[in-house]
Backbone as a chain_set.jsonl record, in Angstrom:
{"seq": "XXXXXXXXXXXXXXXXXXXXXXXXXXXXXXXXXXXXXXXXXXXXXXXXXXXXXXXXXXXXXXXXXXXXXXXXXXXXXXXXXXXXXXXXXXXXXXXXXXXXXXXXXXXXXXXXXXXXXXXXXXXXXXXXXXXXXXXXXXXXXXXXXXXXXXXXXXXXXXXXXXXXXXXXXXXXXXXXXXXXXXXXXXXX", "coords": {"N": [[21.319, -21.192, 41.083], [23.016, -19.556, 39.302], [22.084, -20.624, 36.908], [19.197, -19.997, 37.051], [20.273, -17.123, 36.426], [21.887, -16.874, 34.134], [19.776, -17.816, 32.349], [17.654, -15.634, 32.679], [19.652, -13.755, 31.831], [19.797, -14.385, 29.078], [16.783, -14.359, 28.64], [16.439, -11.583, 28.438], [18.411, -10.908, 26.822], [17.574, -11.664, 24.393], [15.213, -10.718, 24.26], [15.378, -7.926, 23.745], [16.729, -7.451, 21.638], [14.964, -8.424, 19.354], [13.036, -6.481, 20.508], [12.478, -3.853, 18.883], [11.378, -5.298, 16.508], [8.588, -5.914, 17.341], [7.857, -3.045, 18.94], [7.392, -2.038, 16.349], [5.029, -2.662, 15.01], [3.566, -1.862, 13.257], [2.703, -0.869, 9.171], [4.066, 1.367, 7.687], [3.385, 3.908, 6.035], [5.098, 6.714, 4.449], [6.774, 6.855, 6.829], [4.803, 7.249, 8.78], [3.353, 5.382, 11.057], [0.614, 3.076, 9.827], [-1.823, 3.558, 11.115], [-4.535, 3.903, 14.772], [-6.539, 7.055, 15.296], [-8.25, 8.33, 12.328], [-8.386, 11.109, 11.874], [-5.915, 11.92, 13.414], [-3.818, 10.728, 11.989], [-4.315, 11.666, 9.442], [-3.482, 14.106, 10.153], [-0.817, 14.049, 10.373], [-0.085, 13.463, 8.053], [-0.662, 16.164, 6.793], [1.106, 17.52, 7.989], [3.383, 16.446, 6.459], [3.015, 17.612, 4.262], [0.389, 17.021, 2.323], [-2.567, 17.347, 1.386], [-6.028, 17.696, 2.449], [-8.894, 16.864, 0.94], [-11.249, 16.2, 0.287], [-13.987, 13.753, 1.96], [-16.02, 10.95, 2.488], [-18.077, 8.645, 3.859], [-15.985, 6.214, 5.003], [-13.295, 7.118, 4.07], [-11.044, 9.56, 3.462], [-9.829, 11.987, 1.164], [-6.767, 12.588, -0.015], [-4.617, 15.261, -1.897], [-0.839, 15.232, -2.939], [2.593, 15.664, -2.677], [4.135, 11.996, -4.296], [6.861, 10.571, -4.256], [8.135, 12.501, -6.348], [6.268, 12.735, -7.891], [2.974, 14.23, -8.104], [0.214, 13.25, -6.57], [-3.041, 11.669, -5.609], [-4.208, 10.805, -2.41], [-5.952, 7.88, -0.706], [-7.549, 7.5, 2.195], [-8.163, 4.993, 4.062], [-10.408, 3.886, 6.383], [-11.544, 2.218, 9.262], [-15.428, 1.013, 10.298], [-16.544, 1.783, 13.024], [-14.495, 2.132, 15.123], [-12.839, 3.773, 13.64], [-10.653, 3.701, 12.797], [-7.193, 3.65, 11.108], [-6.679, 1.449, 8.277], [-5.704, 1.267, 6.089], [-4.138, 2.867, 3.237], [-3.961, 4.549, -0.514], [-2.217, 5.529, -2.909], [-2.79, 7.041, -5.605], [-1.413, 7.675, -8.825], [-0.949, 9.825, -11.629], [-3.127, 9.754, -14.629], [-2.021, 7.839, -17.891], [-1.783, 8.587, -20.637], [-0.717, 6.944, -22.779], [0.253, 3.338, -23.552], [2.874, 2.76, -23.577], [4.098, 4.799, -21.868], [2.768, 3.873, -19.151], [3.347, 1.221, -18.979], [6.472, 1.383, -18.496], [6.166, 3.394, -16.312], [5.292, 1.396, -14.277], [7.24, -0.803, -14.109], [8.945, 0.829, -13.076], [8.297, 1.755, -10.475], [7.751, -0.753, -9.354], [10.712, -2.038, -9.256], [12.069, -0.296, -7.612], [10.416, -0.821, -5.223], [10.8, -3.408, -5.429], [14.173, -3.594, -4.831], [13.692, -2.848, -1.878], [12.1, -4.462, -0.361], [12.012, -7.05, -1.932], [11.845, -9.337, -3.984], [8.973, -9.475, -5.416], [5.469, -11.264, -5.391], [4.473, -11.394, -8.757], [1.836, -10.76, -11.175], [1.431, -10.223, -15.152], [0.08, -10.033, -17.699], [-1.923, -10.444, -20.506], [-5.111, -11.725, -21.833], [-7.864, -13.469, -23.621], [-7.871, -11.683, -27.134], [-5.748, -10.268, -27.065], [-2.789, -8.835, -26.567], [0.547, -7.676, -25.551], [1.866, -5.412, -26.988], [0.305, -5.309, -29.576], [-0.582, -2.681, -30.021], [-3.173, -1.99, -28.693], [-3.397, -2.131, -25.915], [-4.304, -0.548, -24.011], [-6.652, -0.32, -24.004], [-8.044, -3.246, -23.826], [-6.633, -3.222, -21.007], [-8.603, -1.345, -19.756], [-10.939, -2.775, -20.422], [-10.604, -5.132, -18.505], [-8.641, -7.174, -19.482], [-6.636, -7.287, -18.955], [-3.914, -7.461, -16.754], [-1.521, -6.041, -14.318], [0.216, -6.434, -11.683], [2.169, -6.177, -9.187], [3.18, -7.491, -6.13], [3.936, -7.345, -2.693], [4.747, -9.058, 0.038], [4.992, -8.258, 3.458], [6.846, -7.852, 6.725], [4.565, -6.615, 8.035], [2.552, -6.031, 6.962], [0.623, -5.478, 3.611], [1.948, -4.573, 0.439], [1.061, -3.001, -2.534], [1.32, -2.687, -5.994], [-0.084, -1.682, -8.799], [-1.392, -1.751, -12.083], [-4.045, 0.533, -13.031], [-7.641, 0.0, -14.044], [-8.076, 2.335, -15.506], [-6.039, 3.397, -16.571], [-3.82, 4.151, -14.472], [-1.464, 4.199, -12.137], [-1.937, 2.476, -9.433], [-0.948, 2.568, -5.673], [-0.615, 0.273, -3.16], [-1.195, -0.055, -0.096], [-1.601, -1.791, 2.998], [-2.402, -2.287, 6.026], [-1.28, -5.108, 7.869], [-2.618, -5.357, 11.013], [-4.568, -3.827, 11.011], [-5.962, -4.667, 9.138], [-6.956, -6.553, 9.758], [-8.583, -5.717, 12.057], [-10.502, -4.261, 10.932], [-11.664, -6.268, 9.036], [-12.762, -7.46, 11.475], [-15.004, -5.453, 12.343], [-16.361, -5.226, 10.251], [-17.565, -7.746, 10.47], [-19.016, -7.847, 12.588], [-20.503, -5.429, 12.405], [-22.928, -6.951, 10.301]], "CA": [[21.225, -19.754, 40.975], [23.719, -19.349, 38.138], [21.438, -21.045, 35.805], [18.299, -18.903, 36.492], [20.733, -15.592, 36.438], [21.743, -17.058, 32.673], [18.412, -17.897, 31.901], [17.254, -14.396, 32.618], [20.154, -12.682, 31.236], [19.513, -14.889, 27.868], [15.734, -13.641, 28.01], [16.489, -10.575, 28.233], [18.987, -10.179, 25.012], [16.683, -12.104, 23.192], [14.009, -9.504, 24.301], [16.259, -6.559, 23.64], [17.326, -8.168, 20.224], [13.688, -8.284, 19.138], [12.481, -5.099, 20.542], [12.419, -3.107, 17.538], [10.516, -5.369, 15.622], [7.549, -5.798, 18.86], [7.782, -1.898, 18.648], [7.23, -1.498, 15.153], [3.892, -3.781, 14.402], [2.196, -1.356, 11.583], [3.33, -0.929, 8.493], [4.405, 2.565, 7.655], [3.63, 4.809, 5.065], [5.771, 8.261, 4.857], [7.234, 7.327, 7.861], [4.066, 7.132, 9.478], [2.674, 4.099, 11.074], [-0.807, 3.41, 9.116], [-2.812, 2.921, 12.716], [-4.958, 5.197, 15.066], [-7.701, 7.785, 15.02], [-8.472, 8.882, 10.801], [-7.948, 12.44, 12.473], [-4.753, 11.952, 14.069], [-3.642, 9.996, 10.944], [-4.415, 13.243, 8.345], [-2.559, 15.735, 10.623], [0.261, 13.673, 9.932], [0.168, 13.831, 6.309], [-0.599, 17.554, 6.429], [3.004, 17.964, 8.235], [4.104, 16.053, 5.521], [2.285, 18.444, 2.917], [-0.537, 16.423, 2.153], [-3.811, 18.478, 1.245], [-7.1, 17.422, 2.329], [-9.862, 17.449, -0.129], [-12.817, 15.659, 0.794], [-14.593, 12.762, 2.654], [-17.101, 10.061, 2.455], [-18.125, 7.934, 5.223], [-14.805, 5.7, 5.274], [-12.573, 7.629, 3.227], [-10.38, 10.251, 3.174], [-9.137, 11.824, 0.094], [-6.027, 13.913, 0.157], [-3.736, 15.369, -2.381], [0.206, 15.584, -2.499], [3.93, 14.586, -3.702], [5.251, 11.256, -3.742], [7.733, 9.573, -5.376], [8.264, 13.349, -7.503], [4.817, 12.859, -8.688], [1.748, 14.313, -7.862], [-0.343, 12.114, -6.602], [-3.912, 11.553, -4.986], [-4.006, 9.721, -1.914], [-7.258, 7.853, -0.205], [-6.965, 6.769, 3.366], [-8.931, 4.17, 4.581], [-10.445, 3.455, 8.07], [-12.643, 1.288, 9.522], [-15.797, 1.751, 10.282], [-16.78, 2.21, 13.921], [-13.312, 2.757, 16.187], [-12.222, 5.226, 12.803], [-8.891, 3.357, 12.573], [-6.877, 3.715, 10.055], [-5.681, 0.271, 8.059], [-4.594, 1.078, 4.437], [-3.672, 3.979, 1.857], [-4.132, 4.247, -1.762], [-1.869, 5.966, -3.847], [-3.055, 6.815, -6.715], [-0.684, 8.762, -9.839], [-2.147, 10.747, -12.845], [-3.605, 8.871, -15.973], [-1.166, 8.093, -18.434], [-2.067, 8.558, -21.879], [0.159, 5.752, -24.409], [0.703, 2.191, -22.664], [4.853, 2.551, -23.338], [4.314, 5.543, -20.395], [2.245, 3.061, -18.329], [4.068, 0.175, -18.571], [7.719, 1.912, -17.788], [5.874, 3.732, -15.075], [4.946, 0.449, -13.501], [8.247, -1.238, -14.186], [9.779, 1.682, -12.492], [7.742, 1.649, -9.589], [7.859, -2.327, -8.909], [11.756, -2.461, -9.022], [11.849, 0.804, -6.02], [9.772, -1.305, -3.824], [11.833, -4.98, -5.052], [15.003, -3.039, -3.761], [13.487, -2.143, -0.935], [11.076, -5.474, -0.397], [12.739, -8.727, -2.461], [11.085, -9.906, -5.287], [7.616, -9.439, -5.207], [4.367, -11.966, -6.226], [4.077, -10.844, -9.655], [1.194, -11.021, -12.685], [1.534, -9.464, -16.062], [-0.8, -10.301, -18.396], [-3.355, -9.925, -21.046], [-6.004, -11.989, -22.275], [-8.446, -13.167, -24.97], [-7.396, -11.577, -28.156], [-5.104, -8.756, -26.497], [-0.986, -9.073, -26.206], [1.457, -6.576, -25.164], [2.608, -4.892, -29.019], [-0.514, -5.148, -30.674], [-1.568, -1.489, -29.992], [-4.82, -1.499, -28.094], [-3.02, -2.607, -24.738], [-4.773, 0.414, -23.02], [-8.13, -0.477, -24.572], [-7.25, -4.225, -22.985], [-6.652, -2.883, -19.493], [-10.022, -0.943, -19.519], [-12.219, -4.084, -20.354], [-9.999, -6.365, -17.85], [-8.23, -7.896, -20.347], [-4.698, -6.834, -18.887], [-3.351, -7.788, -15.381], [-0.193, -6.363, -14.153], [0.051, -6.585, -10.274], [3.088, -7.127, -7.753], [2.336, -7.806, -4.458], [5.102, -7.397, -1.864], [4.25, -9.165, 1.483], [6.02, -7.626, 4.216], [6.239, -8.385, 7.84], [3.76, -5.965, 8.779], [1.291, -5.799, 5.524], [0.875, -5.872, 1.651], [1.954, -3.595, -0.548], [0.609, -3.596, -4.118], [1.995, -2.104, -6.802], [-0.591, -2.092, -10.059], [-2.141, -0.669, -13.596], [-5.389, 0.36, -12.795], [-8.616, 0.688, -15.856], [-8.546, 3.752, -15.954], [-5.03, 3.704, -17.164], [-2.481, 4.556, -13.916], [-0.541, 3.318, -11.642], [-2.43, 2.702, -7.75], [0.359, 1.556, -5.027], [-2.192, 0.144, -2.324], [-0.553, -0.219, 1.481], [-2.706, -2.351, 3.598], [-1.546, -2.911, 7.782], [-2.182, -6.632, 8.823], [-3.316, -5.646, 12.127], [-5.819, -2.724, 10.168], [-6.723, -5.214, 7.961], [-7.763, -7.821, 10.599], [-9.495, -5.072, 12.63], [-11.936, -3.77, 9.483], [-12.634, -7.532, 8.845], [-14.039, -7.742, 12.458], [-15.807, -4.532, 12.594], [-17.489, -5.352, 9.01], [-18.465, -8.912, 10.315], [-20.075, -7.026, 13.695], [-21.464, -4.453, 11.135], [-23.902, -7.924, 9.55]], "C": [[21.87, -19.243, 39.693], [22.987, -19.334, 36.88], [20.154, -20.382, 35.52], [19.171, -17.707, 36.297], [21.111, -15.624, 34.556], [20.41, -17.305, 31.942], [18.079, -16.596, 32.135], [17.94, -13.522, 31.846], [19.856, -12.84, 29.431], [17.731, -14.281, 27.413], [15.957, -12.316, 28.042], [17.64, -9.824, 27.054], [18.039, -10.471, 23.847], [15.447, -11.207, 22.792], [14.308, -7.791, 23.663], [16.347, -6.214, 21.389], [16.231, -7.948, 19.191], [12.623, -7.53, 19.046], [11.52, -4.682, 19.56], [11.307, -3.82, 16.377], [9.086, -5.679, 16.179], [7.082, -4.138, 18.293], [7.255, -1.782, 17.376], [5.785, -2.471, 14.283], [2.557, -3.653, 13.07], [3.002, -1.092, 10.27], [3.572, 0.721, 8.197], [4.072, 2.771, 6.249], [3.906, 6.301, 5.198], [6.305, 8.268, 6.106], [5.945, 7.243, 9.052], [3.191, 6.052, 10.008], [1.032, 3.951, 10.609], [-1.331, 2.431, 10.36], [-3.289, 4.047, 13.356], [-6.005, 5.643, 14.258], [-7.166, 8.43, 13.285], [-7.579, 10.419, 11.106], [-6.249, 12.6, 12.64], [-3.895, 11.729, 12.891], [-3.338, 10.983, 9.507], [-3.418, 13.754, 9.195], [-1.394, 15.48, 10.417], [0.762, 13.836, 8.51], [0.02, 14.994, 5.947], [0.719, 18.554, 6.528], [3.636, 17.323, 7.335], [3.777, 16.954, 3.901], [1.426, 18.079, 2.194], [-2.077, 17.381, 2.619], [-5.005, 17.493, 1.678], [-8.409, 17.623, 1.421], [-10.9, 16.592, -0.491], [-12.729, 14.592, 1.609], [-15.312, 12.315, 2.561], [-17.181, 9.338, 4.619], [-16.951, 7.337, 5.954], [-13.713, 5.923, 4.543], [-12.293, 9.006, 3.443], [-9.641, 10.908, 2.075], [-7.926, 13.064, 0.343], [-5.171, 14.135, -1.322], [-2.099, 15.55, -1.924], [1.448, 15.607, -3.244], [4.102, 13.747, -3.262], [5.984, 10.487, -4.417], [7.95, 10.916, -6.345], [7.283, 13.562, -7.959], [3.995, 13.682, -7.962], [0.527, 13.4, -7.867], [-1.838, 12.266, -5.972], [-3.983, 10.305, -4.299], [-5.662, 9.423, -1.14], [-7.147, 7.012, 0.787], [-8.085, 6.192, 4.005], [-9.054, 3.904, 5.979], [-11.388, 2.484, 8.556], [-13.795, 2.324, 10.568], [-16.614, 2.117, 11.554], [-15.581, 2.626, 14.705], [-12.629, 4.138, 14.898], [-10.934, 4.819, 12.904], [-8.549, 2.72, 11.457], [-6.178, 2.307, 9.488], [-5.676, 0.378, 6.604], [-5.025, 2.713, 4.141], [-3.493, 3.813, 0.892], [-3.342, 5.232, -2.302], [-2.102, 5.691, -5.002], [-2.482, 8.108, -8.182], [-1.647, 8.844, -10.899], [-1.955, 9.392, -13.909], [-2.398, 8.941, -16.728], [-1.808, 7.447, -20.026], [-1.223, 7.412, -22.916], [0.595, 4.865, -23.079], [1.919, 2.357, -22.63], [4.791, 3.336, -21.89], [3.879, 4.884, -19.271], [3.075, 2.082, -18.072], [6.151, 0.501, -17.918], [7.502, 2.177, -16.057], [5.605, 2.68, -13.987], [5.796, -0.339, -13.187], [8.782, -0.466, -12.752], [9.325, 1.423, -10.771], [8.221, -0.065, -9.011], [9.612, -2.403, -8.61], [12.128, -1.482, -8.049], [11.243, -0.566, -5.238], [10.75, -3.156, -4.006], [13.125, -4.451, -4.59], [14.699, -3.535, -2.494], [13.162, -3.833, 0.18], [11.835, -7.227, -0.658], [11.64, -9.243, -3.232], [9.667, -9.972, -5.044], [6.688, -10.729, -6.408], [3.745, -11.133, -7.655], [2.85, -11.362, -10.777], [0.955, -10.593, -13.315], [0.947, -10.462, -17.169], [-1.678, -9.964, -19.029], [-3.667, -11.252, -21.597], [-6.979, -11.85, -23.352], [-7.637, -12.5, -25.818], [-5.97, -10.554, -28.282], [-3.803, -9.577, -25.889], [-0.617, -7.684, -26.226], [2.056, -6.422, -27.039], [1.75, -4.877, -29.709], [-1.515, -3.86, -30.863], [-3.151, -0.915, -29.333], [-4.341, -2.583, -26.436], [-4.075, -1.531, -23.581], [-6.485, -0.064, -22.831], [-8.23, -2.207, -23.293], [-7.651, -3.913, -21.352], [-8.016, -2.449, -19.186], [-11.158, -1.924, -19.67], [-11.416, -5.113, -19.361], [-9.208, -7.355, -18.117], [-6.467, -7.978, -20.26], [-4.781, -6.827, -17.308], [-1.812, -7.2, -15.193], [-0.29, -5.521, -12.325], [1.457, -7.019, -10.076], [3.067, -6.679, -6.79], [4.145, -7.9, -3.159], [4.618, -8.081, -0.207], [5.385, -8.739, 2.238], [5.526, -8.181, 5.928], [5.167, -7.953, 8.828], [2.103, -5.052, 7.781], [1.654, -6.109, 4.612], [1.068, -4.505, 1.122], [1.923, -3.992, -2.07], [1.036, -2.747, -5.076], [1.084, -2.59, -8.356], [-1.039, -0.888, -11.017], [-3.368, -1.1, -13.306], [-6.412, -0.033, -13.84], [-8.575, 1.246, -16.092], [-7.335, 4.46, -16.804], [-3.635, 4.665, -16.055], [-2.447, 3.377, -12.957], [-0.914, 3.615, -10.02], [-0.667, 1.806, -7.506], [-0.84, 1.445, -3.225], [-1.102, -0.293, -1.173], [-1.31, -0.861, 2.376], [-1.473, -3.096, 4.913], [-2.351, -4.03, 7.695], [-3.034, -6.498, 9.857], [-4.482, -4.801, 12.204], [-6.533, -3.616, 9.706], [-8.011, -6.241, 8.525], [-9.07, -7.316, 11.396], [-10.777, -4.849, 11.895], [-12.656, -4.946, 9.381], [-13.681, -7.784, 10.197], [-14.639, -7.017, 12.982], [-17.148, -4.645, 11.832], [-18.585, -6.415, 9.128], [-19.436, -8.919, 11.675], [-20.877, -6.256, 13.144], [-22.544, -5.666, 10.753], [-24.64, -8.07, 10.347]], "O": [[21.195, -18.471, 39.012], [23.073, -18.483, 35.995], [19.782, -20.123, 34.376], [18.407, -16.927, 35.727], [20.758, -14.725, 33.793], [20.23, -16.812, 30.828], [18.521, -16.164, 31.07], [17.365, -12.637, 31.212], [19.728, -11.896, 28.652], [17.415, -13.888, 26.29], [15.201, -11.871, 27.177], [17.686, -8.676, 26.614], [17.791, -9.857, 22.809], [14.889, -10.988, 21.717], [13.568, -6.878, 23.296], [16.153, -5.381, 20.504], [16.526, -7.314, 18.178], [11.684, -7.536, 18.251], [10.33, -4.947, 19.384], [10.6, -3.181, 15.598], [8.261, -5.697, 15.266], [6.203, -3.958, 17.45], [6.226, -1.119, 17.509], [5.769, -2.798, 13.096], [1.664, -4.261, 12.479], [4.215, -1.135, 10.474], [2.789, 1.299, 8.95], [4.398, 1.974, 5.369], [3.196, 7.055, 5.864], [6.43, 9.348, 6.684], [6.286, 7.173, 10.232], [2.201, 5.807, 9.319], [0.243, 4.766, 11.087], [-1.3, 1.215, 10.543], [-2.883, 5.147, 12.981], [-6.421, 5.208, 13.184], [-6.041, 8.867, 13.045], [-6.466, 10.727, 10.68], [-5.548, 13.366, 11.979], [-3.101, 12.654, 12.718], [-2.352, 10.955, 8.77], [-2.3, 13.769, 8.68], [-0.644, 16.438, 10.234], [1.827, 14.27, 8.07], [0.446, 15.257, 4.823], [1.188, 19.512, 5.913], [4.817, 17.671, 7.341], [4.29, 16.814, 2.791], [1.408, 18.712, 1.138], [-2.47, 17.858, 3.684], [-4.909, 16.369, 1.184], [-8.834, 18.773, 1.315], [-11.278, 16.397, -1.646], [-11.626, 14.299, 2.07], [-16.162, 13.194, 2.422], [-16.708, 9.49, 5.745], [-16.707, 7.627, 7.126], [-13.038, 4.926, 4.287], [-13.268, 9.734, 3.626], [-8.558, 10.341, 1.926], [-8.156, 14.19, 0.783], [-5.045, 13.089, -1.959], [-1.877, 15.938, -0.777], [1.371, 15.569, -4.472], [4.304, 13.761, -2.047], [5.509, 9.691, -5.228], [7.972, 10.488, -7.499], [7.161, 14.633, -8.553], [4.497, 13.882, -6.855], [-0.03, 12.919, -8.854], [-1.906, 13.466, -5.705], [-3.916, 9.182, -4.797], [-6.467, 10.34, -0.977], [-6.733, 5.871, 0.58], [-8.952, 6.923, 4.486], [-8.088, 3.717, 6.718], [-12.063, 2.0, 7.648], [-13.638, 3.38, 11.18], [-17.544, 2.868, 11.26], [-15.716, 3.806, 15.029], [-12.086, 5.184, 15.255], [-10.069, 5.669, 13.111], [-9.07, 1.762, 10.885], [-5.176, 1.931, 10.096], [-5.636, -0.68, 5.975], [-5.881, 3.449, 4.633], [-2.758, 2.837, 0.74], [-3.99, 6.264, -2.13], [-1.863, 4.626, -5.572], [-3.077, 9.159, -8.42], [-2.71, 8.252, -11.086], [-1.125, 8.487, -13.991], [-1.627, 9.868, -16.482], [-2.141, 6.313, -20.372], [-1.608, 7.46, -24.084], [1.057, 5.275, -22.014], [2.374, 2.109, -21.514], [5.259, 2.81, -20.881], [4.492, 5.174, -18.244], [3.579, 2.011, -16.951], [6.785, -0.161, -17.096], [8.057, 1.706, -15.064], [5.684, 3.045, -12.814], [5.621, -0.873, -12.092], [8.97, -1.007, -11.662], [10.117, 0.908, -9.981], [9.136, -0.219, -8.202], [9.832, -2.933, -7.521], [12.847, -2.127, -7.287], [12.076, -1.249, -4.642], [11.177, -3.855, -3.088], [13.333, -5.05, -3.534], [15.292, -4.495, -2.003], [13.825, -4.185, 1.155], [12.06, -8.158, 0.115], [10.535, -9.495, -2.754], [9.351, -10.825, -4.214], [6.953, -11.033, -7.571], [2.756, -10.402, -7.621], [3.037, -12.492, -11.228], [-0.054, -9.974, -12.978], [1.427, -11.575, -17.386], [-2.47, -9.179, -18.507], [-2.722, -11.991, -21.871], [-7.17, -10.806, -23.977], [-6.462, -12.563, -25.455], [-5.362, -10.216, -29.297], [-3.75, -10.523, -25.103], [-1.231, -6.75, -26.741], [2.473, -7.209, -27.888], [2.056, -4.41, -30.806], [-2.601, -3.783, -31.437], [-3.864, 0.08, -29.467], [-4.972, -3.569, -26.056], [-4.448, -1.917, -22.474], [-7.22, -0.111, -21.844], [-8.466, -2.096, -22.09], [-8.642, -4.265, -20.712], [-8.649, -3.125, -18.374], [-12.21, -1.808, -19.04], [-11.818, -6.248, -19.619], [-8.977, -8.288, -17.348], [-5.55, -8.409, -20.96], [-5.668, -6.215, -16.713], [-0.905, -7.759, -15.809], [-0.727, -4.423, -11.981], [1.93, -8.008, -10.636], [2.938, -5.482, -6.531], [5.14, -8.624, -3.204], [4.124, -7.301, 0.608], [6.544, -8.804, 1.828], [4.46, -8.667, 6.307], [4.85, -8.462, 9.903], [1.258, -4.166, 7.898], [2.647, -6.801, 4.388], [0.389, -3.515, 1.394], [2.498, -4.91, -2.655], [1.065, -1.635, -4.548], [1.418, -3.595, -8.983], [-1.061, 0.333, -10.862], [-3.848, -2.233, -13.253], [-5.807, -0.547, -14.78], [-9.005, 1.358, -17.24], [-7.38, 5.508, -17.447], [-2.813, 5.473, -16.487], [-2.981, 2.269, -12.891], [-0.464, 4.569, -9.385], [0.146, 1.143, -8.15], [-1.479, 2.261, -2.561], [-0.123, -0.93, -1.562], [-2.105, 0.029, 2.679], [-0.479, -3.822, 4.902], [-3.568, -4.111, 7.527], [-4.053, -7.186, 9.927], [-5.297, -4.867, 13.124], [-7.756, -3.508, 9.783], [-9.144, -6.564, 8.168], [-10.144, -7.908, 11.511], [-11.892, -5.223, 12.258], [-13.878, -4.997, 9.528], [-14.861, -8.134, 10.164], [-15.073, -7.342, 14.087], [-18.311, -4.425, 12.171], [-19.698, -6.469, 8.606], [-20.359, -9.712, 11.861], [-22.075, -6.384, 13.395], [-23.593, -5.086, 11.034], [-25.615, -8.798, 10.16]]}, "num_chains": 1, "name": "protein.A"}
């Protein structure tokens, strides 16, 4: 008797102990778990001050602040249950690579804080190096990589320089991510 009453009391710290991370299985952005109806999902970001300002089929686009910035965000869902598994932040264009590349710096070491060293790649290609003045030019033909990737225990977060010349921060839930894949491969 002793030994099941320790055996029970042992599953049950271990269960207790654990909880929290059971409970918590999406990844959050703003505080908000990125899961659930598209709908439900917006009204959240509207209490957060997040503007709505259009829609496609699987897309959401909203405006807002984050990080100080002004930003445009685009919330992804899948595409029959309408559940939500990633968010795109995306900040304004930035005219001269020095503002790009700080801005991206800046950004990446916030989330390694936060995160722990993230999968990084910074790079250009073919005839194109960082200092030779046409770094922007570079990025817009593909010729420039700079990506870090944070895996986390409950998604990816990406942190990159787009073509167009800014800085997306892409949020993607594992258990969103897994869902979309087997909606898309019922969708064929």
């Amino acid at each position: 008797r002793s030994f099941l009453f320790i055996a029970l009391a042992a599953g049950l710290f271990v269960m207790l102990l654990y909880m929290p991370t059971f409970a918590q299985s999406h990844l959050n952005f703003e505080g908000i778990p990125i899961t659930g109806q598209v709908d439900n999902f917006v009204t959240k970001l509207n209490a957060k001050g997040y503007e709505r300002t259009g829609e496609t089929r699987e897309f959401v686009y909203m405006k807002g602040i984050f990080m100080d910035k002004e930003v445009m965000l685009t919330v992804v869902y899948t595409p029959v249950t309408k559940t939500v598994w990633k968010v795109l932040v995306e900040f304004g264009v930035e005219s001269c690579w020095s503002s790009l590349k700080e801005s991206y710096f800046r950004y990446k070491d916030i989330y390694a804080r936060k995160y722990g060293e993230p999968l990084s790649v910074e790079c250009f290609s073919g005839e194109y190096y960082d200092g030779h003045g046409y770094e922007l030019e570079a990025l817009s033909y593909g010729e420039c990589s700079y990506t870090s990737s944070y895996d986390t225990l409950n998604g990816l977060i990406r942190v990159e320089m787009f073509d167009s010349g800014c800085i997306w921060i892409h949020y993607i839930d594992n258990a969103g991510a897994a869902l979309m894949n087997n909606e898309a491969s019922d969708d064929e």
